[in-house]
XYZ file of C-alpha atoms in Angstrom:
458
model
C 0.943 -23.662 8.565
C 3.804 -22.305 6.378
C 7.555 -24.987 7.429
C 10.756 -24.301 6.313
C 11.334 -26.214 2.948
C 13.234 -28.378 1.879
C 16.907 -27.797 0.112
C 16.461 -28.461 -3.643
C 13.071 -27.797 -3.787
C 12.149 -25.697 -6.821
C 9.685 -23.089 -5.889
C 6.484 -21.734 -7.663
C 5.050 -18.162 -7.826
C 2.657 -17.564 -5.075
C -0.969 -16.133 -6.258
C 0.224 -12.831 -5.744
C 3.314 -12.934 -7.712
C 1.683 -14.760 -10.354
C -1.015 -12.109 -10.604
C 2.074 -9.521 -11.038
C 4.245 -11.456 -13.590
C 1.686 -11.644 -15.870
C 1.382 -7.880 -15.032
C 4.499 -6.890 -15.571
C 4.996 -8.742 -18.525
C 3.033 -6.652 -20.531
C 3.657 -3.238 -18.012
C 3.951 0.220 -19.998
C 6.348 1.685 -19.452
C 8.340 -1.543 -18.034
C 8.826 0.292 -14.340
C 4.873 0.782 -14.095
C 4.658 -1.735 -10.435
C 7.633 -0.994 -9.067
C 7.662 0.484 -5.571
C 9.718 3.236 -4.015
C 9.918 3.692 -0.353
C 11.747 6.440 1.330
C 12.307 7.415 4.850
C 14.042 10.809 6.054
C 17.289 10.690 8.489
C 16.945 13.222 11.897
C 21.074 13.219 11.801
C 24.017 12.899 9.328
C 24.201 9.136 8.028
C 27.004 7.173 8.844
C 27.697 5.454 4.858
C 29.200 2.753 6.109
C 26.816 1.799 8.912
C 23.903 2.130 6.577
C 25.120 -0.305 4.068
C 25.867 -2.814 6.773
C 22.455 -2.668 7.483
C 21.443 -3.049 3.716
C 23.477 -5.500 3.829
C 22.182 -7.320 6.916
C 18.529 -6.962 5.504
C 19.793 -8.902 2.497
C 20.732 -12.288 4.145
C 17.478 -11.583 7.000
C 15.518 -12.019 3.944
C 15.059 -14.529 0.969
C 13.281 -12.200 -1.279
C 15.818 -9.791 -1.639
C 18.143 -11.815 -3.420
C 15.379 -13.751 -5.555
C 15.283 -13.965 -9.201
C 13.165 -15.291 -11.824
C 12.871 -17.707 -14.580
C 10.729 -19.264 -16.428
C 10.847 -23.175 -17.687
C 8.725 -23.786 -20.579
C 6.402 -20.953 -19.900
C 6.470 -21.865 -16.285
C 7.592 -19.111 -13.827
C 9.484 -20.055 -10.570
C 11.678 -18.043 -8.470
C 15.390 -18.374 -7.166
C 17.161 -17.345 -4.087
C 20.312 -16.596 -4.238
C 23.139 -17.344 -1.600
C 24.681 -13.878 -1.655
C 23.765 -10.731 -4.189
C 25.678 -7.297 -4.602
C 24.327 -4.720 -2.617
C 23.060 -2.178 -5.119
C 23.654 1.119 -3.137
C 24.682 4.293 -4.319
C 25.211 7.857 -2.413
C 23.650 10.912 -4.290
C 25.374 14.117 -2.898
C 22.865 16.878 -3.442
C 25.118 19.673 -1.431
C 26.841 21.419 -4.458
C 23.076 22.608 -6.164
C 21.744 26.239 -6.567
C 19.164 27.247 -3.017
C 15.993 26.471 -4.085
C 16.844 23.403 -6.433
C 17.732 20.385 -4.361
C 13.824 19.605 -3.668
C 13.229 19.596 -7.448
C 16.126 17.490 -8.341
C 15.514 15.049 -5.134
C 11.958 14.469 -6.782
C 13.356 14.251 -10.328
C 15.924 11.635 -9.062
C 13.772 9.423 -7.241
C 11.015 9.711 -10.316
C 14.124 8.480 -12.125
C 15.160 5.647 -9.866
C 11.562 4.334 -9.778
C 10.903 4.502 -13.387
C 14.027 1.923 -13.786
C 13.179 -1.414 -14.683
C 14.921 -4.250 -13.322
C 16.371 -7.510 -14.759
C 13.660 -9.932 -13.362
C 16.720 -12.928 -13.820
C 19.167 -10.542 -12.049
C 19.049 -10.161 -8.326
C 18.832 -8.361 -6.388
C 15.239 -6.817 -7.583
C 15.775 -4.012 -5.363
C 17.932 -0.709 -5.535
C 18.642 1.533 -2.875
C 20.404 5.249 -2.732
C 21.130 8.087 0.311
C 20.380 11.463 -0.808
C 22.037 14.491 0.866
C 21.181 17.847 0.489
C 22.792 21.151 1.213
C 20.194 21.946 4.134
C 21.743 18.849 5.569
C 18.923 16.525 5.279
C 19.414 12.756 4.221
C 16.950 10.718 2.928
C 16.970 6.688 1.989
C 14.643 6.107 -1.666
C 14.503 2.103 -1.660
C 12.959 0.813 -5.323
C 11.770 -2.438 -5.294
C 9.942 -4.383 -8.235
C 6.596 -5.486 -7.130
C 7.300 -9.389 -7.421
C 9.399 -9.145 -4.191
C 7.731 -6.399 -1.885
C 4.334 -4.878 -1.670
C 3.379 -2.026 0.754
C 3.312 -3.374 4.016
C 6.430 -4.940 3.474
C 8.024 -1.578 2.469
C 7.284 -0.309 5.668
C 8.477 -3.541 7.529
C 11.882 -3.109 5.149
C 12.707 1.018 6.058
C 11.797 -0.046 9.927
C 14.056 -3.078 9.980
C 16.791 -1.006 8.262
C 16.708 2.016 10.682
C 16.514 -0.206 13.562
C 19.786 -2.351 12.123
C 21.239 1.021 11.626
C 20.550 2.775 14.994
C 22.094 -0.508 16.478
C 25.509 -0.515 14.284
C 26.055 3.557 14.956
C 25.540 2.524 18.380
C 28.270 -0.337 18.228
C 25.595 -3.230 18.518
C 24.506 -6.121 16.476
C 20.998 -5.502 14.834
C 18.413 -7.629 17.227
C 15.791 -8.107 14.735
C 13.078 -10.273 15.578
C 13.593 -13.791 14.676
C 11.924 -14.829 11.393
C 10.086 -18.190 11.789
C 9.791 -19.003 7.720
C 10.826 -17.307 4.492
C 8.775 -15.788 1.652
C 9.498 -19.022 -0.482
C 8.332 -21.443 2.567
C 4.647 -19.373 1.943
C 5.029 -19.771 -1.498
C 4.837 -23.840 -1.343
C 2.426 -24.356 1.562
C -0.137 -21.417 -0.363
C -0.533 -24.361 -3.139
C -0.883 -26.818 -1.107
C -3.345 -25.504 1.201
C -5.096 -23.040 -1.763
C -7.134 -25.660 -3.936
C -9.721 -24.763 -6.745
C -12.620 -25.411 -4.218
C -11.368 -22.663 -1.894
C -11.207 -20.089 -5.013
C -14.295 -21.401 -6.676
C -16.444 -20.837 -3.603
C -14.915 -17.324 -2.706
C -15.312 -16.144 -6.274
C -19.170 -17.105 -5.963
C -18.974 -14.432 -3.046
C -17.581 -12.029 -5.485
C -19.958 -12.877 -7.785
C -22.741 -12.012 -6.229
C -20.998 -8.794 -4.104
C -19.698 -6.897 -7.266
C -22.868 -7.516 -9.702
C -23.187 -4.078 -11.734
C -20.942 -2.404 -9.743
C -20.316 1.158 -10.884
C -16.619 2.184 -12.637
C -14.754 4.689 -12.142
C -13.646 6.576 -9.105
C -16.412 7.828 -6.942
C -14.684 11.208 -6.840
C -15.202 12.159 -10.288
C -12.012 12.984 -12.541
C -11.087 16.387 -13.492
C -10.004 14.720 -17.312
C -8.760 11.964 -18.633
C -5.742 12.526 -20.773
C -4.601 10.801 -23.831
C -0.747 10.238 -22.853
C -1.197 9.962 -18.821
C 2.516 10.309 -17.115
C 3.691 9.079 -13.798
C 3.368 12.526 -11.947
C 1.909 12.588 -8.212
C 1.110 15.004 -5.758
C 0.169 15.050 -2.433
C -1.812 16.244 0.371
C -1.659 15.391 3.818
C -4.648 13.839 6.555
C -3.888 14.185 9.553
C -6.156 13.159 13.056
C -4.600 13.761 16.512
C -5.883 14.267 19.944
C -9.117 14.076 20.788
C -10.139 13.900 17.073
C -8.699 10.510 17.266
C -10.037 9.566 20.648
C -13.382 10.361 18.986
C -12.748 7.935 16.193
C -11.596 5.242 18.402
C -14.847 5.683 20.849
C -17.019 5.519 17.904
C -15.344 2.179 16.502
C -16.043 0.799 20.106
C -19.428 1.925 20.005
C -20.306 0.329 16.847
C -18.330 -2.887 17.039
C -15.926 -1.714 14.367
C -12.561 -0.418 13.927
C -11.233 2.804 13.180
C -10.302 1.123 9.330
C -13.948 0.635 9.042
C -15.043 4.444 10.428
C -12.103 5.439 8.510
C -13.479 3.452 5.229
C -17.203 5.175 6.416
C -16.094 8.577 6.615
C -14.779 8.461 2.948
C -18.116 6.859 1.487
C -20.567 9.563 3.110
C -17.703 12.103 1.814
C -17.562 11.178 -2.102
C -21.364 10.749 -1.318
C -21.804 14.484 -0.009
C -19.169 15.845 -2.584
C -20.673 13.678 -6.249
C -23.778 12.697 -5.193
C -23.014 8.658 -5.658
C -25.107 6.332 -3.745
C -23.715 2.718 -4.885
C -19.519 3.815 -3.174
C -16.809 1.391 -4.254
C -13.635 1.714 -2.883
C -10.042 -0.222 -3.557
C -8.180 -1.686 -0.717
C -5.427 -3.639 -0.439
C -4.777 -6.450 1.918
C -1.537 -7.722 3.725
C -2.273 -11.118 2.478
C -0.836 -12.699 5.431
C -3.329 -14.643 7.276
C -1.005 -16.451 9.631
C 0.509 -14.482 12.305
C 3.966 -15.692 11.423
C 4.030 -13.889 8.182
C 4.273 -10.431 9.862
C 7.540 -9.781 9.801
C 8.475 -11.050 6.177
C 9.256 -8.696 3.348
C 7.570 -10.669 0.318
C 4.662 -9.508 -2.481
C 1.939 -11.200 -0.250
C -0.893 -7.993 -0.748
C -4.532 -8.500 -2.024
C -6.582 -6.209 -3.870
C -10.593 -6.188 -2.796
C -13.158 -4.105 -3.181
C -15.369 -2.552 -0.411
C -18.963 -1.628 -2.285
C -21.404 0.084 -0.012
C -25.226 1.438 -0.687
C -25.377 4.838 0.282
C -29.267 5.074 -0.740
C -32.224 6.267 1.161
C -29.890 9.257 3.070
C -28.894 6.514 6.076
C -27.141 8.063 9.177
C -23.607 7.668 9.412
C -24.179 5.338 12.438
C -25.518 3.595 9.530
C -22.681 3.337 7.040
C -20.638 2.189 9.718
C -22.785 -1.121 10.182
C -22.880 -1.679 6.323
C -19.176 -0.886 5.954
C -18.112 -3.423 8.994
C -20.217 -6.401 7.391
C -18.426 -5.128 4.186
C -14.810 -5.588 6.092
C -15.487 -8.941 7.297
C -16.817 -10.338 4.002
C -13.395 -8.985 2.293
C -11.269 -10.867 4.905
C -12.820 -13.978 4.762
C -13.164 -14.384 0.982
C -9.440 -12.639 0.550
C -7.501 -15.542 -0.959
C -8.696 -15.149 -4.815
C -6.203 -13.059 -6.554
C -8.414 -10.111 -7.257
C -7.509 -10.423 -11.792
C -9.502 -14.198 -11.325
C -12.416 -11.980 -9.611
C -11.884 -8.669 -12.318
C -12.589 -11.568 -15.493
C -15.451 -12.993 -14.753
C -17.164 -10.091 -12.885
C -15.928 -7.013 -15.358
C -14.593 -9.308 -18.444
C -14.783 -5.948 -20.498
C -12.492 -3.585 -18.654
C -10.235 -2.311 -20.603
C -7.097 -4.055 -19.914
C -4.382 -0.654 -19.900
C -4.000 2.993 -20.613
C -5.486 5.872 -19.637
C -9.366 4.128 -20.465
C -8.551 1.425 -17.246
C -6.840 4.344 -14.782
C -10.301 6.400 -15.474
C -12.534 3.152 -14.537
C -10.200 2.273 -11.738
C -12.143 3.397 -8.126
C -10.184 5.308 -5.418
C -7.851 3.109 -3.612
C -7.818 3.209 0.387
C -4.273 1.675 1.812
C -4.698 1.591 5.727
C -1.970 -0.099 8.086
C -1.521 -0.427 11.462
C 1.867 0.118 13.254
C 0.741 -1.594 16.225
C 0.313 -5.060 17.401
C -2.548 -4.003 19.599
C -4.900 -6.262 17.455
C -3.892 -8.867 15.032
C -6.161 -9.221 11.930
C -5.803 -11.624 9.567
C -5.010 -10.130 6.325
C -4.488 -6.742 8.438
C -1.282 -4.587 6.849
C 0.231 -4.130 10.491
C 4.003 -2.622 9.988
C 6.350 -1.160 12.960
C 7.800 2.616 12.295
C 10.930 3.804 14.129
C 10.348 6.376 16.495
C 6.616 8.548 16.665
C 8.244 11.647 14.773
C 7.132 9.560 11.390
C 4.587 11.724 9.121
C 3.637 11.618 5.744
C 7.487 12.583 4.515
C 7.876 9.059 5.214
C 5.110 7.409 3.106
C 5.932 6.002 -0.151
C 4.683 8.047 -2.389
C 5.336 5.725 -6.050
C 3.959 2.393 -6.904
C 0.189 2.948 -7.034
C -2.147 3.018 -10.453
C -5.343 4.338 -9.269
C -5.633 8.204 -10.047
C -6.795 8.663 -6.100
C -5.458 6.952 -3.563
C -5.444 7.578 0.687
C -3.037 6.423 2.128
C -3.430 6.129 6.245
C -0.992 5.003 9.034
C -2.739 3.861 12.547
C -0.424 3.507 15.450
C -2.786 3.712 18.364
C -2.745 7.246 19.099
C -2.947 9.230 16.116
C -3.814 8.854 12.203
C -1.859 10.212 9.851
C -1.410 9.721 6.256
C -2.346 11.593 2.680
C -4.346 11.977 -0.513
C -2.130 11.361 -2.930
C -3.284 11.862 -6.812
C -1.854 12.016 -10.580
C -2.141 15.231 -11.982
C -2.749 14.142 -15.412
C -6.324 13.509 -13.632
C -7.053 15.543 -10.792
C -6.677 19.545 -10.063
C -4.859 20.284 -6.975
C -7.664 22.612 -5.557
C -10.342 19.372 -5.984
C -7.899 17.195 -4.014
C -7.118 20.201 -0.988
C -10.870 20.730 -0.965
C -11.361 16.813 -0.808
C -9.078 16.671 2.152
C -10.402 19.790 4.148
C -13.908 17.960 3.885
C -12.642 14.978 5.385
C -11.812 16.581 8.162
C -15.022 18.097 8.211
C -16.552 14.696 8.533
C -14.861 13.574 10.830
C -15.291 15.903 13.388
C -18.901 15.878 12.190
C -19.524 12.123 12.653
C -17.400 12.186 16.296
C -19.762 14.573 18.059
C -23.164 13.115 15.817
C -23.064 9.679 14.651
C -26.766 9.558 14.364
C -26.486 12.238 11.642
C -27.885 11.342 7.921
C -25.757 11.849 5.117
C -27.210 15.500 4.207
C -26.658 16.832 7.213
C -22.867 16.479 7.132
C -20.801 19.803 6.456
C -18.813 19.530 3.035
C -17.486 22.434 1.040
C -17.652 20.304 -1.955
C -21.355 20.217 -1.852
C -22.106 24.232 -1.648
């Protein structure tokens, strides 16, 4: 299990990070993996309170005030006692009706597109927008070697619950943290050895032979200069919707992931016709329960490849999906770029040929601790007013990706896409018929693939 280190000690990459540097270092443009969270203020932020709790987030955790380095080709990272808080207010007020929500996007484009100084820390910026209709909203960039997803959501919850507890004339009560990101770092290469990765890549091996490329919702084009440009649209399953998808995960020994997961292979089945679905998912990448709380670049990347052939019932495609789910969680520890060589050595390696052979990427996290699940992305949200205003909405690669929150009681989340790639109609249609199969699947799990209601497939 992951100790606290000793002082001195110099302190290696973990898998993950190594995976990214050697990302980064040849990233075009330089920004391309950094990730921008944001989260939306219900009142007028105090300034000063909210960089006190910047501020207190800094010392909670190592990684935000870790640098990098490199000693004869080596990488290994650095914490730093103390950084400067890089925080800036962006007053929004004084702009034209009708502009603000164009320049907040063109702002926060801008603020993610920034490289950082991987020798400099803090790796992480941070800036409070206000706008004339008196909204405020917190955009945190962070480059990828110090955060992933989950721990974006772990950072904005930490920081509004810090925040709510200085307005309120408290000290922030975070939970204790038990180790630090660099602690994981030392014990992962102790406990990681080649025989581990050797046998888990045989698994890969054999899962991902002549798998398909490509997303399984085909591309409207591929362009020749692809920009960063996203768009949105939102899922949303409430009420007895998601009771239904929470009976049916009982009923079938699942999850609502894995239903969830199910529901979007019989819908690019019913809407392109593929029978042989792969989808991208990310991972926490913290197997030990004591990692939950750390903000750190721990995430995964696996694949979840099911056979959609013969027209099986959905009932079906749960079963296959759920064996899918627990082969992925055991055989997680490979950095996915190991598994990517030797199973598809000829992908290309950047550019707009790799986003078009990239498949659609589901992100799925729980904001419970209901159920812990090693490898699980579970994150805690402030308050349950939080909807898909609050996702991050920068930092992915794939041309498709759904994005789904999970907090017990609802599902919420959204398609988001690049436009370079995708029309806006495909990706509204897209999301309509996912409700479609939901509801479908609820009241008839028995039902084959053909007989589920898509508008994509008239």
């Amino acid at each position: 299990m992951p100790r606290p280190r000793d002082a001195g000690t110099r302190i290696p990459l973990t898998l993950s990070q190594q995976q990214m540097w050697l990302l980064e270092a040849s990233a075009d443009p330089p920004g391309l993996f950094n990730i921008t969270a944001q989260h939306r203020f219900a009142a007028a932020v105090d300034e000063h309170a909210l960089r006190a709790a910047l501020e207190h987030l800094t010392q909670r955790h190592e990684t935000l005030r870790t640098s990098f380095h490199s000693d004869g080709g080596a990488p290994y990272q650095s914490v730093a006692p103390s950084v400067a808080l890089d925080f800036d207010l962006c007053d929004l007020r004084d702009l034209p009706a009708g502009e603000p929500r164009e320049e907040l996007h063109a702002r926060v484009g801008a603020q993610d597109a920034e490289a950082f100084d991987l020798a400099q820390a803090p790796l992480w910026r941070s800036r409070l927008y206000r706008s004339a209709d008196g909204s405020e909203m917190l955009a945190v960039t962070f480059d990828h070697l110090v955060c992933d997803g989950t721990s974006a959501y772990i950072f904005l919850s930490e920081v509004v619950a810090a925040y709510e507890a200085l307005v309120a004339g408290d000290e922030p009560a975070l939970r204790p943290l038990a180790v630090q990101y660099p602690d994981f770092a030392l014990w992962q290469r102790d406990w990681l050895s080649e025989e581990r990765l050797a046998a888990q890549l045989a698994y890969w091996k054999r899962k991902l032979a002549g798998m398909p490329l490509g997303p399984a919702m085909p591309l409207d084009r591929v362009p020749e200069k692809p920009t960063r440009r996203i768009a949105t649209e939102p899922i949303s399953v409430i009420g007895d919707a998601y009771a239904g998808l929470r009976d049916l995960a009982r009923e079938t020994g699942g999850t609502v992931f894995v239903v969830v997961a199910a529901a979007l292979n019989a819908l690019f089945h019913r809407a392109a016709g593929v029978t042989d679905v792969v989808l991208s998912t990310t991972l926490s990448g913290r197997q030990r329960s004591q990692l939950d709380g750390l903000v750190g670049c721990f995430h995964g990347v696996g694949r979840l490849r099911t056979d959609l052939s013969g027209d099986p019932s959905f009932e079906t495609v749960v079963e296959r999906m759920r064996e899918t789910v627990i082969g992925l969680f055991e055989h997680q520890d490979i950095p996915f770029m190991r598994v990517r060589q030797a199973v598809l050595p000829d992908l290309p390696r950047g550019g707009p040929a790799l986003l078009a052979a990239v498949p659609v990427e589901l992100q799925y996290f729980h904001t419970a601790h209901d159920e812990w699940t090693p490898g699980a992305g579970v994150v805690e949200r402030p308050g349950p007013d939080r909807g898909p205003d609050d996702l991050f909405f920068r930092g992915h690669l794939h041309p498709l990706n759904v994005t789904c929150l999970d907090d017990g009681e609802r599902l919420w989340g959204q398609f988001s896409y690049k436009v370079d790639f995708y029309d806006r109609e495909t990706i509204r249609r897209l999301a309509a018929d996912l409700d479609l199969v939901l509801s479908a699947v609820v009241a008839n799990p028995r039902a084959r693939l053909s007989q589920l209601p898509v508008t994509a497939a008239d």
